XYZ file of C-alpha atoms in Angstrom:
387
model
C 0.373 -0.190 0.211
C 2.815 2.154 0.498
C 3.536 2.694 -2.977
C 0.848 3.739 -3.586
C 1.531 7.098 -2.297
C 3.778 8.027 -5.852
C 0.117 7.767 -7.645
C -1.439 10.148 -5.013
C 1.707 12.495 -4.666
C 1.899 11.746 -9.025
C -2.007 13.534 -9.185
C -1.537 16.654 -7.369
C 2.162 17.898 -7.373
C 1.545 19.989 -10.480
C -1.288 22.143 -8.023
C 2.124 21.865 -5.384
C 4.685 23.462 -7.603
C 1.908 26.099 -8.406
C 1.682 27.765 -5.213
C 5.396 26.971 -5.089
C 6.048 29.658 -7.583
C 2.665 31.257 -6.185
C 5.062 31.782 -3.301
C 8.067 32.885 -5.058
C 6.895 35.736 -7.590
C 4.650 36.683 -5.003
C 6.615 36.808 -1.403
C 4.754 37.610 1.953
C 6.360 38.373 5.551
C 5.703 37.225 8.727
C 2.214 37.387 10.177
C 1.286 38.738 6.575
C 1.296 35.648 4.681
C -2.301 36.405 4.168
C -2.644 34.675 1.005
C -0.115 31.855 1.550
C -2.323 30.345 3.460
C -5.621 31.099 1.685
C -3.963 28.747 -0.783
C -2.125 25.564 1.637
C -5.514 25.799 3.946
C -7.652 25.664 -0.220
C -5.662 22.597 -1.407
C -5.981 21.185 2.003
C -10.005 21.572 2.337
C -10.711 20.316 -1.012
C -9.354 17.944 -0.425
C -11.133 17.276 2.768
C -9.314 18.496 6.171
C -10.748 19.813 8.651
C -8.387 23.618 8.214
C -9.560 25.814 11.476
C -6.922 29.087 11.148
C -6.543 32.078 13.136
C -4.496 29.716 16.004
C -3.173 30.316 18.819
C -3.917 34.197 18.327
C -1.294 34.490 15.025
C -4.336 36.350 12.116
C -2.467 34.139 9.345
C -1.783 30.648 11.206
C -3.768 26.981 10.914
C -4.364 23.707 12.302
C -5.770 21.278 9.689
C -6.694 17.754 9.818
C -7.689 14.499 8.899
C -8.601 11.506 10.975
C -9.564 7.784 9.535
C -11.967 5.408 11.055
C -10.379 3.886 13.128
C -7.581 4.706 15.882
C -3.785 5.216 15.564
C -1.506 7.603 15.846
C -1.696 11.489 16.207
C 1.558 12.779 13.275
C 2.439 16.343 12.193
C 3.620 18.421 9.165
C 5.356 22.040 10.113
C 4.150 24.964 7.317
C 6.218 27.669 6.927
C 5.378 30.331 3.477
C 6.510 33.150 5.890
C 9.588 35.051 2.392
C 12.143 37.617 4.233
C 12.743 41.547 3.752
C 14.223 42.153 0.294
C 15.184 38.608 -0.481
C 12.218 36.816 -1.258
C 11.830 32.906 -0.230
C 15.665 32.296 0.629
C 15.597 30.347 2.927
C 13.538 27.896 0.670
C 9.675 28.518 2.750
C 8.095 28.448 -0.652
C 8.576 25.473 -0.440
C 8.993 24.083 2.787
C 4.679 24.606 3.080
C 4.700 22.977 -0.400
C 6.502 20.171 1.718
C 4.057 18.946 4.184
C 1.131 20.237 2.634
C 1.427 17.456 -0.206
C 2.644 15.312 2.132
C -0.510 15.068 4.284
C -2.469 15.038 1.372
C -0.736 12.765 -0.582
C -1.137 10.147 3.187
C -4.940 11.442 4.554
C -5.832 8.856 0.142
C -4.466 5.799 2.721
C -6.184 7.112 6.361
C -8.796 4.970 5.393
C -7.482 1.895 5.342
C -4.519 2.680 7.914
C -5.866 4.787 10.392
C -4.670 7.726 12.504
C -5.229 11.411 11.777
C -2.518 13.663 9.849
C -1.993 17.017 10.925
C -0.396 20.515 9.245
C -0.164 23.327 11.154
C 1.151 26.073 9.262
C 3.213 27.967 11.904
C 4.233 31.417 10.148
C 6.955 34.699 11.554
C 9.631 31.688 11.439
C 12.548 34.138 9.944
C 11.013 36.533 13.611
C 8.565 36.251 15.517
C 7.795 32.280 14.541
C 4.966 31.224 15.822
C 6.140 27.339 16.951
C 6.452 28.950 20.237
C 3.875 29.897 21.418
C 1.780 27.192 19.370
C 4.239 24.528 22.018
C 3.545 27.299 25.284
C 0.293 26.696 24.715
C -0.165 23.224 24.594
C -0.496 22.814 20.798
C 1.239 19.911 20.235
C 0.552 19.095 23.090
C -1.707 15.132 21.785
C 1.252 14.749 18.459
C 2.938 10.848 18.037
C 5.725 12.723 15.763
C 6.312 16.019 14.591
C 8.211 17.279 11.479
C 9.558 19.401 8.914
C 11.660 19.318 5.543
C 13.858 22.458 4.559
C 15.234 22.866 1.338
C 19.277 23.735 1.268
C 22.681 23.601 -0.875
C 22.934 19.933 -0.303
C 20.593 17.460 1.423
C 21.851 16.402 5.422
C 19.645 14.429 7.968
C 18.407 15.986 11.314
C 20.581 18.177 13.890
C 20.689 20.229 16.298
C 20.593 23.657 16.537
C 20.756 26.115 18.870
C 19.082 28.559 21.869
C 18.183 32.140 21.295
C 17.634 34.937 23.672
C 16.966 38.607 21.266
C 18.152 41.073 23.124
C 17.192 44.670 22.893
C 19.460 46.844 26.008
C 18.188 50.641 25.366
C 19.698 52.650 28.075
C 18.455 57.568 28.846
C 21.222 59.589 30.103
C 20.830 63.271 29.920
C 21.498 65.568 26.681
C 24.529 68.265 27.034
C 25.580 70.725 24.503
C 30.081 68.295 24.267
C 32.009 70.890 24.628
C 29.838 73.742 26.169
C 28.354 71.374 29.523
C 30.396 67.807 29.270
C 29.786 67.932 32.505
C 25.885 68.027 32.480
C 25.041 64.818 30.766
C 25.124 61.614 30.892
C 26.263 59.683 28.422
C 23.776 57.269 26.512
C 25.642 56.175 24.016
C 28.648 54.994 26.501
C 26.443 52.621 27.804
C 26.163 51.308 24.927
C 29.742 51.279 24.317
C 30.355 49.620 27.469
C 28.032 47.095 27.203
C 30.259 45.408 23.983
C 33.743 46.123 25.258
C 31.554 44.118 29.127
C 30.797 40.918 26.579
C 33.575 41.109 24.319
C 35.425 40.467 27.470
C 33.172 37.420 28.899
C 33.565 35.390 25.532
C 37.225 34.005 26.355
C 34.598 32.456 29.610
C 31.744 30.643 27.653
C 31.797 26.931 25.849
C 33.126 27.621 22.921
C 29.181 26.732 20.552
C 28.290 30.214 22.449
C 26.933 33.449 19.850
C 27.017 36.172 21.159
C 26.783 39.425 18.283
C 25.118 42.886 18.353
C 24.807 45.997 17.101
C 23.966 49.947 17.928
C 20.427 50.491 16.712
C 20.589 54.364 17.980
C 24.039 55.881 19.447
C 22.436 60.343 19.098
C 21.990 62.482 17.023
C 24.754 64.076 16.920
C 28.392 65.259 18.255
C 27.495 67.843 19.791
C 25.493 66.934 21.966
C 25.696 64.667 24.304
C 23.720 60.954 23.687
C 20.339 60.776 25.021
C 19.235 57.454 23.752
C 21.057 54.701 23.543
C 20.652 51.110 22.546
C 21.645 47.679 20.767
C 20.066 44.476 20.139
C 21.699 41.440 20.784
C 21.123 37.753 19.433
C 23.036 35.627 22.179
C 22.639 31.790 21.363
C 23.987 28.026 23.206
C 23.624 25.474 21.708
C 21.385 24.126 25.258
C 18.402 26.212 27.222
C 19.446 26.116 30.871
C 23.304 27.479 30.000
C 21.456 29.673 27.723
C 19.938 30.492 30.434
C 22.544 31.957 33.042
C 24.337 33.786 29.906
C 22.081 35.994 30.031
C 22.026 36.507 33.745
C 25.393 36.797 32.838
C 25.039 39.244 29.761
C 21.909 41.377 32.009
C 24.402 41.634 34.352
C 27.027 43.495 32.230
C 24.339 45.216 31.245
C 23.701 46.866 34.417
C 27.110 47.149 35.318
C 27.644 49.300 32.018
C 24.850 51.692 33.535
C 26.345 51.952 36.356
C 28.919 53.358 35.592
C 27.603 55.537 33.459
C 24.985 56.595 35.266
C 22.570 56.103 32.602
C 18.476 54.233 33.315
C 18.463 51.164 32.134
C 15.848 48.806 29.891
C 15.651 45.162 29.186
C 13.689 43.232 27.129
C 13.838 40.277 24.388
C 12.583 42.293 21.495
C 12.131 38.019 19.302
C 10.584 34.908 20.958
C 13.346 33.454 22.447
C 14.017 29.940 20.867
C 14.421 26.941 22.272
C 18.135 24.228 21.497
C 16.985 21.508 18.870
C 16.470 17.413 19.859
C 16.058 15.464 17.089
C 14.711 12.388 17.728
C 16.702 9.908 16.369
C 14.665 6.679 15.672
C 12.828 9.509 13.816
C 15.372 10.238 11.267
C 16.710 7.707 10.541
C 13.731 6.814 9.686
C 12.620 9.773 7.530
C 16.732 9.566 6.749
C 15.709 5.781 5.063
C 12.684 6.869 3.161
C 15.013 10.535 1.400
C 17.653 8.148 0.114
C 15.021 5.658 -1.338
C 13.151 8.115 -2.722
C 16.044 11.360 -4.312
C 18.640 10.421 -6.657
C 21.002 13.196 -3.889
C 23.301 11.524 -1.378
C 21.783 12.305 2.360
C 24.936 13.421 4.398
C 25.109 13.611 8.301
C 23.763 15.805 9.851
C 25.961 19.272 10.245
C 27.020 21.007 13.512
C 24.836 23.675 13.170
C 25.179 27.735 14.514
C 21.570 29.072 13.906
C 18.934 29.221 15.317
C 15.243 27.136 14.597
C 11.670 27.791 16.653
C 11.113 24.077 15.900
C 13.424 23.678 18.878
C 9.933 25.120 20.558
C 8.362 21.727 19.203
C 11.571 19.074 19.834
C 11.248 19.921 23.324
C 7.007 19.169 23.829
C 6.512 16.325 21.048
C 9.473 13.811 19.246
C 10.776 16.981 16.314
C 13.147 16.141 13.501
C 14.203 19.245 10.949
C 16.583 17.790 7.967
C 18.088 19.606 4.894
C 16.883 18.384 1.335
C 19.313 19.068 -1.358
C 18.097 21.424 -4.172
C 21.310 19.951 -6.823
C 23.526 23.191 -6.507
C 25.867 22.560 -3.918
C 26.999 25.944 -3.382
C 23.993 28.673 -2.675
C 23.953 29.740 0.366
C 20.622 29.901 2.522
C 18.991 33.573 2.742
C 19.933 34.999 -0.594
C 18.143 35.347 -4.336
C 19.947 32.837 -5.992
C 18.435 30.493 -3.077
C 15.190 32.079 -3.390
C 15.469 31.370 -7.556
C 17.287 27.810 -7.476
C 13.712 26.295 -6.016
C 11.623 27.320 -8.993
C 13.652 25.792 -11.002
C 13.355 21.657 -12.248
C 15.488 21.183 -9.806
C 13.686 23.248 -7.625
C 10.518 21.438 -8.921
C 12.197 18.132 -8.722
C 13.428 18.977 -4.663
C 9.169 19.494 -4.183
C 8.206 16.218 -5.338
C 10.966 14.165 -3.844
C 10.705 15.932 -0.017
C 6.766 16.430 -0.506
C 6.847 11.916 -1.110
C 9.329 11.609 1.343
C 7.392 13.030 4.336
C 4.401 11.240 3.545
C 6.676 8.202 3.323
C 7.612 8.484 6.801
C 4.847 9.058 7.647
C 3.021 5.585 6.820
C 6.026 4.218 8.377
C 4.708 6.138 11.839
C 1.149 5.450 11.761
C 1.363 1.642 10.225
C 3.906 0.541 12.943
C 3.413 0.733 16.623
C 6.520 -0.646 17.655
C 8.540 2.762 15.803
C 6.164 4.660 18.419
C 6.916 3.706 21.232
C 10.437 3.921 20.460
C 9.729 6.964 19.999
C 8.836 8.348 22.254
C 10.592 5.926 24.341
C 13.694 8.153 22.939
C 11.787 11.206 23.719
C 11.143 10.816 27.215
C 14.783 9.778 28.086
C 15.779 12.794 26.235
C 13.743 15.154 28.519
C 15.447 13.314 31.470
């Protein structure tokens, strides 16, 4: 019966390619993906899925389900469809969304025979305020047995790690004064920001090698002859483990407070984006998907590579067994977050990636729905990882 998935996929591939290409030519930024969401949910509804939109108070988020007559596992495919400013779909989210939707639709054609429920979650704004974070926090994924997402890349490789990340905004308020005539009357907020950078740079010697701390000055004064009253900086702080990152962030905030004390400026600290947890790949689930991808795609699948980025799929992996592998687009020299990467998604190779990726996800879903021992092993590994 698993072989039927090839036929079912062939039937819907033209529609998937049309949607993916449309998304490429009409990119929408995070939480503004109204047309993208509409195209994906319309296709799901056409194939019998029950769709709920505007979940977790995000207008472009959705949850689609298709259940068989018999009970069984609950598996989910996660769809992303937000674009990057100025670059469009330079991260290939037009493929991610359509691969997940295509896998779910193909698998739904066999649900009546094998039982279980297939879910599709539309997860906006992965590039900024990832909707998977509130979904994870609000229990949206709690009843799932497995969650999967497949990301296009320059090469195919197994699901691996991703760093936990906090996005922190530091705002210093001082006192303006004439920088030459009355400097003693001023409190220099920019000096606080400079000391913040100096302190964080000094901290780099005393953190684990996986840590990444990088920031910019977003406001630093208005004129050289005016003591800066307001200065702000934004930092991403990343580490492999959420608990270690939490301790590190406290150190960074202490540095920020020290920088304020050195100048007399007032300090306000906020998060300017949602925090992402580290990705925990479920190896049992990863092995099943990798096997299916190798059988489906002609391209080699490489071992998981060390990642220094952060993804909101990490938050999902904390509450349900999950994977986030990559599928190559047959162009090993392309770099993500570029227009060249985006253009590759609408080529013949990009379309083949869509087809192979969706089919590999669908085959993995079939394995999960029909192998009770596999589901048990995946859950055991997940429970152990949480300890």
